[in-house]
Coordinates of C-alpha atoms in Angstrom, one line a residue:
Chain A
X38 CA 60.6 0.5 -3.2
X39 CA 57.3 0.8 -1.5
X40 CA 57.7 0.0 1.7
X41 CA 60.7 2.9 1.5
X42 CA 58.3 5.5 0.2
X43 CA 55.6 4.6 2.9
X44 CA 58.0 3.8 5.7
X45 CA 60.7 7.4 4.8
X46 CA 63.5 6.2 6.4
X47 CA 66.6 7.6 4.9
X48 CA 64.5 9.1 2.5
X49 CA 65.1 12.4 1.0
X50 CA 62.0 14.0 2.1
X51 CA 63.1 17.9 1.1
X52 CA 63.2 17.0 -2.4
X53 CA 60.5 13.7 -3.0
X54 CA 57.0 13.7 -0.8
X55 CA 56.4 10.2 1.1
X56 CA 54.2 7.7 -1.0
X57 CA 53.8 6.4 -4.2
X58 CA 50.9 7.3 -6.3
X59 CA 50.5 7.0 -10.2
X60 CA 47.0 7.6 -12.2
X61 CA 46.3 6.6 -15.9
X62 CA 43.4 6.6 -17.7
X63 CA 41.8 3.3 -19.6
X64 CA 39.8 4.3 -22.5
X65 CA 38.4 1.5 -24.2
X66 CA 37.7 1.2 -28.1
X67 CA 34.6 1.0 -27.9
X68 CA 31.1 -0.1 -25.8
X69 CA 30.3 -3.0 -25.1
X70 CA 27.3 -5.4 -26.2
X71 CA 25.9 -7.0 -23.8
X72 CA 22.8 -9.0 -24.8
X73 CA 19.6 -11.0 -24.0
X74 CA 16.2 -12.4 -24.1
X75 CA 13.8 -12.2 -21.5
X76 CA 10.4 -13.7 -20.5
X77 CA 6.9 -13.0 -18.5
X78 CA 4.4 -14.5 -18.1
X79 CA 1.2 -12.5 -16.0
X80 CA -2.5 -12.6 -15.7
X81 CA -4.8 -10.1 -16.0
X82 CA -8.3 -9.6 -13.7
X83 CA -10.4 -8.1 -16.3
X84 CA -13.0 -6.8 -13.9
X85 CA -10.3 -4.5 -12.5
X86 CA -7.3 -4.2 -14.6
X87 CA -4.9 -5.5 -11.8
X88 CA -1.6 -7.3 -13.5
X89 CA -0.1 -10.3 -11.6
X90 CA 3.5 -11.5 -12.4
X91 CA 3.0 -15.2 -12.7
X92 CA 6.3 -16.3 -13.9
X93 CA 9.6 -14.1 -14.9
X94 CA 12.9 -15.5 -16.6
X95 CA 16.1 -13.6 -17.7
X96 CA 18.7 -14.8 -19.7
X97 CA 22.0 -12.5 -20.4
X98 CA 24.9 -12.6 -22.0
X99 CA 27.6 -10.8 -20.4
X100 CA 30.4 -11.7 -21.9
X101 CA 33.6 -12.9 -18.9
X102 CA 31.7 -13.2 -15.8
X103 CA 34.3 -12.7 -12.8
X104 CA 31.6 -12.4 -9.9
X105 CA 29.1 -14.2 -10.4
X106 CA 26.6 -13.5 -7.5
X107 CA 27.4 -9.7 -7.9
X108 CA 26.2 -10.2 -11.2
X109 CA 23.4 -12.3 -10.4
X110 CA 22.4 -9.2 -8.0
X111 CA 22.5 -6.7 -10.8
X112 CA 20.4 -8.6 -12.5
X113 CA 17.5 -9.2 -9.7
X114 CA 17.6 -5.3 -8.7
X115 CA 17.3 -4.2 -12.1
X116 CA 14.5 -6.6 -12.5
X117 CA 12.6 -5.5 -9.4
X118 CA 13.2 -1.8 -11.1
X119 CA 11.2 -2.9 -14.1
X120 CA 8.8 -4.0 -13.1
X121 CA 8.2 -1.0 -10.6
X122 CA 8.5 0.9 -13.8
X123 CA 5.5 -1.1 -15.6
X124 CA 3.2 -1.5 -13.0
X125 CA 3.9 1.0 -10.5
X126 CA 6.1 4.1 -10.3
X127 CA 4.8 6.6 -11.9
X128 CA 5.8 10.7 -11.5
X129 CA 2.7 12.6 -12.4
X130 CA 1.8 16.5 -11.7
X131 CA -1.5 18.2 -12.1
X132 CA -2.5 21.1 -14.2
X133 CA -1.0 23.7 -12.2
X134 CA 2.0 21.3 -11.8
X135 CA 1.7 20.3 -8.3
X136 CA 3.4 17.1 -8.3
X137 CA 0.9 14.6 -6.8
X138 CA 2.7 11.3 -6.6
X139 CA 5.1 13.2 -3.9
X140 CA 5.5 10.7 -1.2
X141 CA 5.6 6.5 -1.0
X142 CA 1.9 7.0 0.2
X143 CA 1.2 8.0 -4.0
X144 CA 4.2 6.6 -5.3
X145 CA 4.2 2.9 -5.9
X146 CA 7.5 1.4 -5.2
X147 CA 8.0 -2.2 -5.9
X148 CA 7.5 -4.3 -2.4
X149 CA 8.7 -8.0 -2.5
X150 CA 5.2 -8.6 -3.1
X151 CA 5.3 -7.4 -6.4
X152 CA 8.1 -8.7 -7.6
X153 CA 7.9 -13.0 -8.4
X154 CA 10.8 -15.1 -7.8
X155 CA 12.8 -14.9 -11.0
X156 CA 15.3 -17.1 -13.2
X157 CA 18.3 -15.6 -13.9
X158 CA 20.8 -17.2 -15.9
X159 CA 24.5 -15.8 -17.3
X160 CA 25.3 -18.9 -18.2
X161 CA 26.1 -17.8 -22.4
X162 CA 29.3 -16.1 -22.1
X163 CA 30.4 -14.5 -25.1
X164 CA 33.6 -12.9 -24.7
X165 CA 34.1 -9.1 -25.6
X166 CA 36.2 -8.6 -27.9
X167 CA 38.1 -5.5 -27.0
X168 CA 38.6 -5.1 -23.5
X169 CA 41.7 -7.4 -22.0
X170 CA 38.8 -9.2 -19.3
X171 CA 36.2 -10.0 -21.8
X172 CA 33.7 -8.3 -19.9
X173 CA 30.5 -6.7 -20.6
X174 CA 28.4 -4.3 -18.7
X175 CA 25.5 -5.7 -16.5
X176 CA 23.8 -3.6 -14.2
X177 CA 21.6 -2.0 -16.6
X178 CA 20.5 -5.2 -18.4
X179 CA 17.6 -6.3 -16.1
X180 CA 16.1 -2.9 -15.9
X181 CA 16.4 -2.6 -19.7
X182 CA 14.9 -6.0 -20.2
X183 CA 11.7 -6.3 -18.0
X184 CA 9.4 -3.2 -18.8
X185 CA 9.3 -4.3 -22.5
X186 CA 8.5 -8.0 -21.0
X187 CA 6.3 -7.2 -19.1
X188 CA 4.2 -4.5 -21.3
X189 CA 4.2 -7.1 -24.0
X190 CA 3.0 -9.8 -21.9
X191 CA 0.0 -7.3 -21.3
X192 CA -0.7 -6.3 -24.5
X193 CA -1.0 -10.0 -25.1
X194 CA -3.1 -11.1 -22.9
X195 CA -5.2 -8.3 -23.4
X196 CA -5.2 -9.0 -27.1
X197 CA -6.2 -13.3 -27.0
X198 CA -8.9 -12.1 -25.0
X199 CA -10.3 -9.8 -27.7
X200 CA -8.9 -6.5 -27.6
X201 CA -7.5 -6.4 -30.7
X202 CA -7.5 -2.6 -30.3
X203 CA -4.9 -2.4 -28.0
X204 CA -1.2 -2.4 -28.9
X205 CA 0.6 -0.9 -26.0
X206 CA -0.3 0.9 -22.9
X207 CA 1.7 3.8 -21.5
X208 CA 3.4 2.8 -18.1
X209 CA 3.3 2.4 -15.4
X210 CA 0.1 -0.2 -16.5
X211 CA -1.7 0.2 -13.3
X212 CA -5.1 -1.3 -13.0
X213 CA -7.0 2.1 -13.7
X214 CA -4.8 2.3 -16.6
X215 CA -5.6 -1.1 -17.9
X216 CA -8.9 -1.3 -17.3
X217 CA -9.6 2.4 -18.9
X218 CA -7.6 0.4 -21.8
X219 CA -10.1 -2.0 -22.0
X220 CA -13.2 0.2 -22.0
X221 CA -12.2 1.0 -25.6
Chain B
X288 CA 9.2 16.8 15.7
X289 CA 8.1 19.8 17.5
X290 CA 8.1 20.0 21.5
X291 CA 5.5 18.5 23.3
X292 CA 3.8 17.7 26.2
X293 CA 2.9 13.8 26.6
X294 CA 0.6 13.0 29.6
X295 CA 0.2 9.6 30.1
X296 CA -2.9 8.6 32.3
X297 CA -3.4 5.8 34.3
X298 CA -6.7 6.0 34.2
X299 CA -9.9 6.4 32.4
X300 CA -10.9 9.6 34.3
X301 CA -7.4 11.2 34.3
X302 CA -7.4 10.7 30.6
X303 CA -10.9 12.5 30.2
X304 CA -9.3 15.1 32.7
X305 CA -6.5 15.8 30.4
X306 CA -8.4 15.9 27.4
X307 CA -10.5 18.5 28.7
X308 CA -7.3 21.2 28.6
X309 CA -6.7 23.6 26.0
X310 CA -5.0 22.2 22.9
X311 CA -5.1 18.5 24.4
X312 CA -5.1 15.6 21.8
X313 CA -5.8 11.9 22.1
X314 CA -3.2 9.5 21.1
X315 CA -4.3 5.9 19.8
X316 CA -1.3 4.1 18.2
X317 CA -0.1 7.2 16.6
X318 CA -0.4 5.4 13.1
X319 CA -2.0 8.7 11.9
X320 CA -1.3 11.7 14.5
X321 CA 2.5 11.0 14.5
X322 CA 2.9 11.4 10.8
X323 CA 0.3 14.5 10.8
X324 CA 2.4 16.3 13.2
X325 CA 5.7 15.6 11.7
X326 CA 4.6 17.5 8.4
X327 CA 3.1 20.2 10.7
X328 CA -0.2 19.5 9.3
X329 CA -1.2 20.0 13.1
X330 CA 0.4 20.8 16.5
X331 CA -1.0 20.5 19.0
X332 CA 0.5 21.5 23.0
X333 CA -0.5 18.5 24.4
X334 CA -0.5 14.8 23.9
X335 CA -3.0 12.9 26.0
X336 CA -1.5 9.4 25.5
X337 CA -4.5 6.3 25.8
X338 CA -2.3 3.3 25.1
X339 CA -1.4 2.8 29.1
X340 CA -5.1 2.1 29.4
X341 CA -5.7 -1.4 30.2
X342 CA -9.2 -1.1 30.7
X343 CA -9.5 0.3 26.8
X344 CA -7.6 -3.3 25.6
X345 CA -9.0 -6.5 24.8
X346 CA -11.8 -8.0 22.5
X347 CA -14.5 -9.5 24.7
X348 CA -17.6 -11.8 23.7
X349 CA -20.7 -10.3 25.6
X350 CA -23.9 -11.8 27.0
X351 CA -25.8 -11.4 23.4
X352 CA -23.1 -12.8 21.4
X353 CA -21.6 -9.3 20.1
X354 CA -17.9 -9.1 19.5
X355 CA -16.5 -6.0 21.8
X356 CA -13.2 -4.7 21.2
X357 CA -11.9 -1.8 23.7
X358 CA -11.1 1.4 22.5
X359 CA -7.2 0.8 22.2
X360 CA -6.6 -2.6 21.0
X361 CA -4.2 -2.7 18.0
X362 CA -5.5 -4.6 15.1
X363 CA -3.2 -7.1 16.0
X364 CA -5.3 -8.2 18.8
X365 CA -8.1 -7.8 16.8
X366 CA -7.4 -9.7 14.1
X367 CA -6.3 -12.6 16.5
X368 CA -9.2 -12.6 19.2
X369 CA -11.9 -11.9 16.9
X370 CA -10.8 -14.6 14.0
X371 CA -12.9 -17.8 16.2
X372 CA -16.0 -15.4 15.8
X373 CA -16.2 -12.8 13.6
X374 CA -14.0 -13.9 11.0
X375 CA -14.9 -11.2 8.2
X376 CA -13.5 -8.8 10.8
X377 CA -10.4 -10.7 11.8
X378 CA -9.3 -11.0 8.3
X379 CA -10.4 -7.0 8.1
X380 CA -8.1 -6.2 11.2
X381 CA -5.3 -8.3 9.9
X382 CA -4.7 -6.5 6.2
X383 CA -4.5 -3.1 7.8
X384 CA -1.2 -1.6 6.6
X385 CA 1.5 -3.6 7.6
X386 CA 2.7 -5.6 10.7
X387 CA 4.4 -2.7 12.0
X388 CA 1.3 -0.6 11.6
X389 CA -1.2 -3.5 13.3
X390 CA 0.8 -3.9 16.4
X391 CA 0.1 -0.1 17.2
X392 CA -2.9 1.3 15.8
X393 CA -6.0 1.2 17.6
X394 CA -10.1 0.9 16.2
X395 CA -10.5 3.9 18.4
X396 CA -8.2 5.8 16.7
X397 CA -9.0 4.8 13.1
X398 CA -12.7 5.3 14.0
X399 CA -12.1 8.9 15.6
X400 CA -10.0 9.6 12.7
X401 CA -12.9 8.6 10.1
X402 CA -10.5 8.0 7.4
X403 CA -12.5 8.1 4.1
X404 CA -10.4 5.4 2.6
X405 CA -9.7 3.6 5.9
X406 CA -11.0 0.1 6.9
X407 CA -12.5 -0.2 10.4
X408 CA -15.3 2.6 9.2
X409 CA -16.3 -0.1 6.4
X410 CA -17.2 -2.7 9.6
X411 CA -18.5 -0.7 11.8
X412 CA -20.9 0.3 9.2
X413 CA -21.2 -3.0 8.0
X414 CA -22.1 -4.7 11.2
X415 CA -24.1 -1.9 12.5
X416 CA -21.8 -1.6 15.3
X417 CA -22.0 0.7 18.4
X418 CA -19.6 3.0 19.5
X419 CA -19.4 3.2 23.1
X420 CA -17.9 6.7 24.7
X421 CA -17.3 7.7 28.1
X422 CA -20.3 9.4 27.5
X423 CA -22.4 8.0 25.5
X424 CA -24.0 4.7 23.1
X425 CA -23.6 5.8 19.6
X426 CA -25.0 4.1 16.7
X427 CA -22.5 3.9 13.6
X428 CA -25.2 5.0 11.2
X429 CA -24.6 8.0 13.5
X430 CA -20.8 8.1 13.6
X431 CA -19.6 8.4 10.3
X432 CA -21.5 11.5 9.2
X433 CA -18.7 12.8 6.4
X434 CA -14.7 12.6 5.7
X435 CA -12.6 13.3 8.6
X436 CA -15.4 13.9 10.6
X437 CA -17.4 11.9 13.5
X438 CA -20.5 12.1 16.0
X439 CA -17.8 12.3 18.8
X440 CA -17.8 15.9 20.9
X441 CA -14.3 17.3 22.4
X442 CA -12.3 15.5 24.4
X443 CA -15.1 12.4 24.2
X444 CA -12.6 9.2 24.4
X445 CA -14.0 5.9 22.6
X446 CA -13.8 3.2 25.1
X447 CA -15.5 0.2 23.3
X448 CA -16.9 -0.8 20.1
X449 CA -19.9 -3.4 19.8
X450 CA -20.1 -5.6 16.9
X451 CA -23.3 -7.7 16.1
X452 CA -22.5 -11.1 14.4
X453 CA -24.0 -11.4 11.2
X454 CA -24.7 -14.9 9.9
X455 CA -22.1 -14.5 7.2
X456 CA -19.7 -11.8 5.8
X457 CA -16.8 -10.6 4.1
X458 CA -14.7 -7.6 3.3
X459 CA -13.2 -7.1 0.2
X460 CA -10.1 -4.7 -0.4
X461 CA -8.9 -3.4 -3.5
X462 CA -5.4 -1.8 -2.4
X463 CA -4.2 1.3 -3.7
X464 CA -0.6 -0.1 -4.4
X465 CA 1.2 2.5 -3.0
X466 CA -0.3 3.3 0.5
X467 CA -2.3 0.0 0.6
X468 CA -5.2 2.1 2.0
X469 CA -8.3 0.7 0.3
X470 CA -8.6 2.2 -2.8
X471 CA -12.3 1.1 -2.7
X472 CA -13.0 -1.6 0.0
X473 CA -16.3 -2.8 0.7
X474 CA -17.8 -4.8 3.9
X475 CA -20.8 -6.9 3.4
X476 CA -22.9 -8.9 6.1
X477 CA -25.7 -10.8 6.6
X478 CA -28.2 -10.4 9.2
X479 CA -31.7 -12.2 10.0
X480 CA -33.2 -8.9 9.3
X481 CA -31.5 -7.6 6.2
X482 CA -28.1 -7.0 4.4
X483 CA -25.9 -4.2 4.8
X484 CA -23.0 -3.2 2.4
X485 CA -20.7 -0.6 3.4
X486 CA -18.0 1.4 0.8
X487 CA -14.4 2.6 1.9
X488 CA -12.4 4.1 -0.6
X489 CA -15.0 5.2 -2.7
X490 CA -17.0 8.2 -2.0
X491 CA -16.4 11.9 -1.9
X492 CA -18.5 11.5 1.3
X493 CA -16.7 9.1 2.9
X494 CA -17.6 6.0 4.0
X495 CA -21.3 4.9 3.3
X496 CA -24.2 2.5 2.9
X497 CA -24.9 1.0 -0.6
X498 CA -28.7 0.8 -0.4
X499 CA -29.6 -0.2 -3.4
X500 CA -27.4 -3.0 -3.1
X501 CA -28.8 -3.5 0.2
X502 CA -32.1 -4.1 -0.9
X503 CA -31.5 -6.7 -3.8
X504 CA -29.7 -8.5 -1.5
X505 CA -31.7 -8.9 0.9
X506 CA -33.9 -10.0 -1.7
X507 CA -31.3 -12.7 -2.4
X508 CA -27.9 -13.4 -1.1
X509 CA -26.4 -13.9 -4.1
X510 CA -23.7 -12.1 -6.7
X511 CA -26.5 -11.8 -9.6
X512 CA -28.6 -9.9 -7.7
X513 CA -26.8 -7.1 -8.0
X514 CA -26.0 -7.8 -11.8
X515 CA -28.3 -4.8 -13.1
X516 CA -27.4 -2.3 -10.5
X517 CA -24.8 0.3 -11.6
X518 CA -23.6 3.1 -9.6
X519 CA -23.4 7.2 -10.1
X520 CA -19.6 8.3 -10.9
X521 CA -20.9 11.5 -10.0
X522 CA -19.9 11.4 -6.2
X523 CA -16.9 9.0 -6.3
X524 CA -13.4 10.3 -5.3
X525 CA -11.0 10.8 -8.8
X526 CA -7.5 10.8 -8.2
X527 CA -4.1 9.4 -9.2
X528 CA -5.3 6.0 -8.4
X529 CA -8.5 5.9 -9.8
X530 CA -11.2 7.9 -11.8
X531 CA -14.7 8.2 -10.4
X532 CA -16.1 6.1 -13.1
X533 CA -13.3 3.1 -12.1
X534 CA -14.3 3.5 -8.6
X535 CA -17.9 3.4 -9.4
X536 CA -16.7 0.3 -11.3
X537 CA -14.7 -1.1 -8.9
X538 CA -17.6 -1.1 -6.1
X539 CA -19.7 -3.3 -7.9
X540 CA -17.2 -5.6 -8.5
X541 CA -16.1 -6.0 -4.6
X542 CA -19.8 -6.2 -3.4
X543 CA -20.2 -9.3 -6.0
X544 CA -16.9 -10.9 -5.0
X545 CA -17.9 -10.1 -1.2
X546 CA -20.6 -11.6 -1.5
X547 CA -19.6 -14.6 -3.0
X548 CA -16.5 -15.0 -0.6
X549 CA -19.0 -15.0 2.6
X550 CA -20.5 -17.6 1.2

C-alpha cells in the first residue's frame, strides 16, 4: 500500500494526494525519575583561591538504556557544563548594566583542561514504570549533578582547613571568589 | 573585514619606506591588530606586512652571551631556540596563548603593542633587555613607559631584542581563565649585580619593576625575604577577574613561588 501511494500508478490522484502521512501525539502519564549520586574530589591553593578537579565520578540511573554511548555522551557534556558553571562561566554587568563578560576573552568556557577525565557509569537500570521503553531522561542529569559536586567539595575542603565560616560560595567559585571567601 | 591595502616588503628599508605613508601600520603576527580591526576598534588604509622579513627571524646567541631574538620570530621559535639558554624565557615564550597563537605572533609585535597584561613586557623588563630599532638601542627601563604605550616613534620597526642571561630565573603566570592573558604574571632574574622582578597583569600602569622586592632580594635570594613586604591595592587593575586587593595579593605570591622555582 506504500509503495502505491509513493509510486501513483493507477492511482486516483484527482480525489487522494500521493503519499502516506499520519501524526499522533504520545503524552505520557507522567515524568520521569531519573536518579543519581555523584562525586568530586578537588584541591584548593589557598594562597590564590584556584580549584583543581582531582578526581570526578558519576553514577546514574536511567532507567532502559537503548544507546549506550549516546548516553554516555550526555552524560560527559553535561558534566563538562558543570563544572564550567562552578568554576568558570559567569554573566556579570556593571552598574550601568554594560555586560562585561561579553566575549570568550571575559567569559570562561570550560577548555579540556578544565575538565578531568571522569567515570561515568549507567550501569543501575531501573526501569520506568510508565512509558512502554522503560526509559528515563538523561541529558540533563550530568549538568544537574556536578555544580552541587563540585561546590560541596569546596565548601569542604575549605571547611577541614578551618573555615568553618563558610558554607557555600556563589558560582561560578573562581579563585578571586574563593580567596575573597577566605579572607573572612 | 574592511578593505585594505597589504604591502608586503622584501626588505628592511622598503618596509621602513612604507611605514612612513599616511595611515601605514606594521603587521607582526596579527595576534592583536587582526582582531582590533575586525571590531573596528581601528582602520587603518594600509598594512605594512613584516613577516616576509627574514632578516627580522631567528634567535641568535651573540659574542657576550646575550640571547637575541629578531623582531618577527613567533614565540614558537622562541620558545624552542632559547630553551638550551635562557630557559625562564623559553618556558615564557611557550605559555603564550595557545599553539595557534605562538606560531604567528611575534616579540616585536607584543612589545610594540605593550600589552598591560601581556607577557614578553614582563622579560624584557626582567632581563633588562634592549630593544634594537632601525633607529636606535633602547633600553627596556625606557620602553615600557605606560599601558599601550612605548618609547618607539612612527613608523620605527623593532628589528631585534637583546636579552642578558641572568644566573637564574623564572616567570610565573597566574592565567586569567578566560583569555589566558596573565591575570598577574611576574618575571624574576638574577644577575651578579642585583635582582630584578618585573609585574604583568597587575598594575593600572602597566607593566613595572617591583623595587622593594628588588632590594630584599638582592639582599637574599630567597622566598622569605620578601615575607614582610606587602603591596599598595591602590594602583592595581580591579576587574571581573580580580580586585586590586587580590592582585596586590596575588603579586606577592608569584614573586615567592618565582623565586623558589629558579632555584
Amino acid at each position: 500500500m506504500t509503495l502505491a501511494a509513493y509510486v501513483p500508478h493507477n492511482y486516483p490522484l484527482v480525489e487522494i494526494e500521493p503519499g502516506l502521512e499520519e501524526t499522533a501525539f504520545y503524552d505520557p502519564n507522567n515524568f520521569t525519575y531519573p536518579a543519581g549520586a555523584y562525586a568530586c574530589e578537588v584541591e584548593l591553593d589557598p594562597e590564590t583561591g584556584r580549584v583543581t578537579i582531582e578526581r570526578f565520578a558519576a553514577a546514574d540511573d536511567f532507567g532502559n538504556v537503548v544507546n549506550p554511548m549516546i548516553v554516555d555522551g550526555q552524560v560527559h557534556g553535561g558534566i563538562a557544563q558543570g563544572i564550567g558553571q562552578a568554576l568558570l562561566e559567569t554573566t556579570t554587568h556593571d552598574e550601568y548594566g554594560q555586560l562585561l563578560s561579553g566575549s570568550y576573552m571575559d567569559h570562561a568556557m570550560p577548555r579540556a583542561s578544565d575538565v578531568p577525565f571522569h567515570a561515568v557509569n549507567h550501569s543501575c537500570q531501573t526501569p520506568c514504570t510508565h512509558n512502554p521503553l522503560g526509559v528515563k531522561g538523561c541529558g540533563e542529569a550530568g549538568a544537574i549533578g556536578s555544580p552541587p559536586a563540585v561546590v560541596n567539595a569546596v565548601v569542604d575542603a575549605l571547611q577541614r582547613a578551618g573555615h568553618s565560616h563558610i558554607t557555600h560560595i556563589d558560582m561560578p567559585l573562581t579563585p578571586l571568589r574563593v580567596w575573597t571567601a577566605m579572607q573572612g | 573585514m574592511y578593505a585594505f591595502e597589504l604591502v608586503r616588503p622584501a626588505t628592511l628599508d622598503e618596509a621602513v619606506k612604507a611605514l612612513g605613508a599616511e595611515e601605514a601600520q606594521a603587521l607582526g603576527g596579527g595576534q592583536t591588530l587582526i582582531p582590533t580591526l575586525k571590531q573596528r576598534l581601528a582602520a587603518p588604509a594600509k598594512l605594512v606586512c613584516l613577516g616576509g622579513l627574514a632578516e627580522l627571524k631567528g634567535v641568535c646567541i651573540a659574542d657576550d652571551g646575550a640571547v637575541c631574538v629578531g623582531g618577527a620570530t613567533p614565540h614558537a621559535v622562541v620558545a624552542a631556540e632559547a630553551a638550551a639558554h635562557y630557559p625562564a624565557l623559553s618556558a615564557l615564550a611557550g605559555n603564550i596563548g595557545d599553539p595557534a597563537a605562538r606560531n604567528r605572533g611575534t616579540i616585536g609585535g607584543s612589545l610594540a603593542n605593550n600589552d598591560p597584561s601581556a607577557c614578553y613586557p614582563a622579560a624584557a623588563l626582567g632581563s633588562g633587555a634592549t630593544i634594537r630599532t632601525v633607529n636606535r638601542d633602547i633600553a627596556a627601563d625606557d620602553f615600557l613607559p605606560g599601558v599601550f604605550t612605548t618609547a618607539l616613534g612612527d613608523g620605527e620597526i623593532i628589528t631585534e631584542v637583546r636579552f642578558p642571561v641572568p644566573e637564574r630565573a623564572a616567570y610565573q603566570k597566574f592565567e586569567q581563565p578566560a583569555s589566558r592573558f596573565a591575570l598577574v604574571g611576574v618575571f624574576v632574574a638574577k644577575y651578579a649585580d642585583g635582582v630584578r622582578v618585573a609585574v604583568t597583569g597587575a598594575s593600572e600602569g602597566g607593566v613595572s619593576r617591583w623595587a622593594e622586592a628588588e632590594a630584599a632580594l638582592s639582599g637574599a635570594f630567597s622566598a622569605g625575604a620578601i615575607a614582610g613586604l606587602s603591596l599598595d591595592a591602590d594602583m592595581m587593575i580591579g576587574d571581573l577577574h580580580g580586585s586590586p586587593e587580590y592582585r596586590a595579593h596575588l603579586v606577592k605570591v608569584l614573586t615567592g613561588r618565582a623565586v623558589t622555582a629558579a632555584g
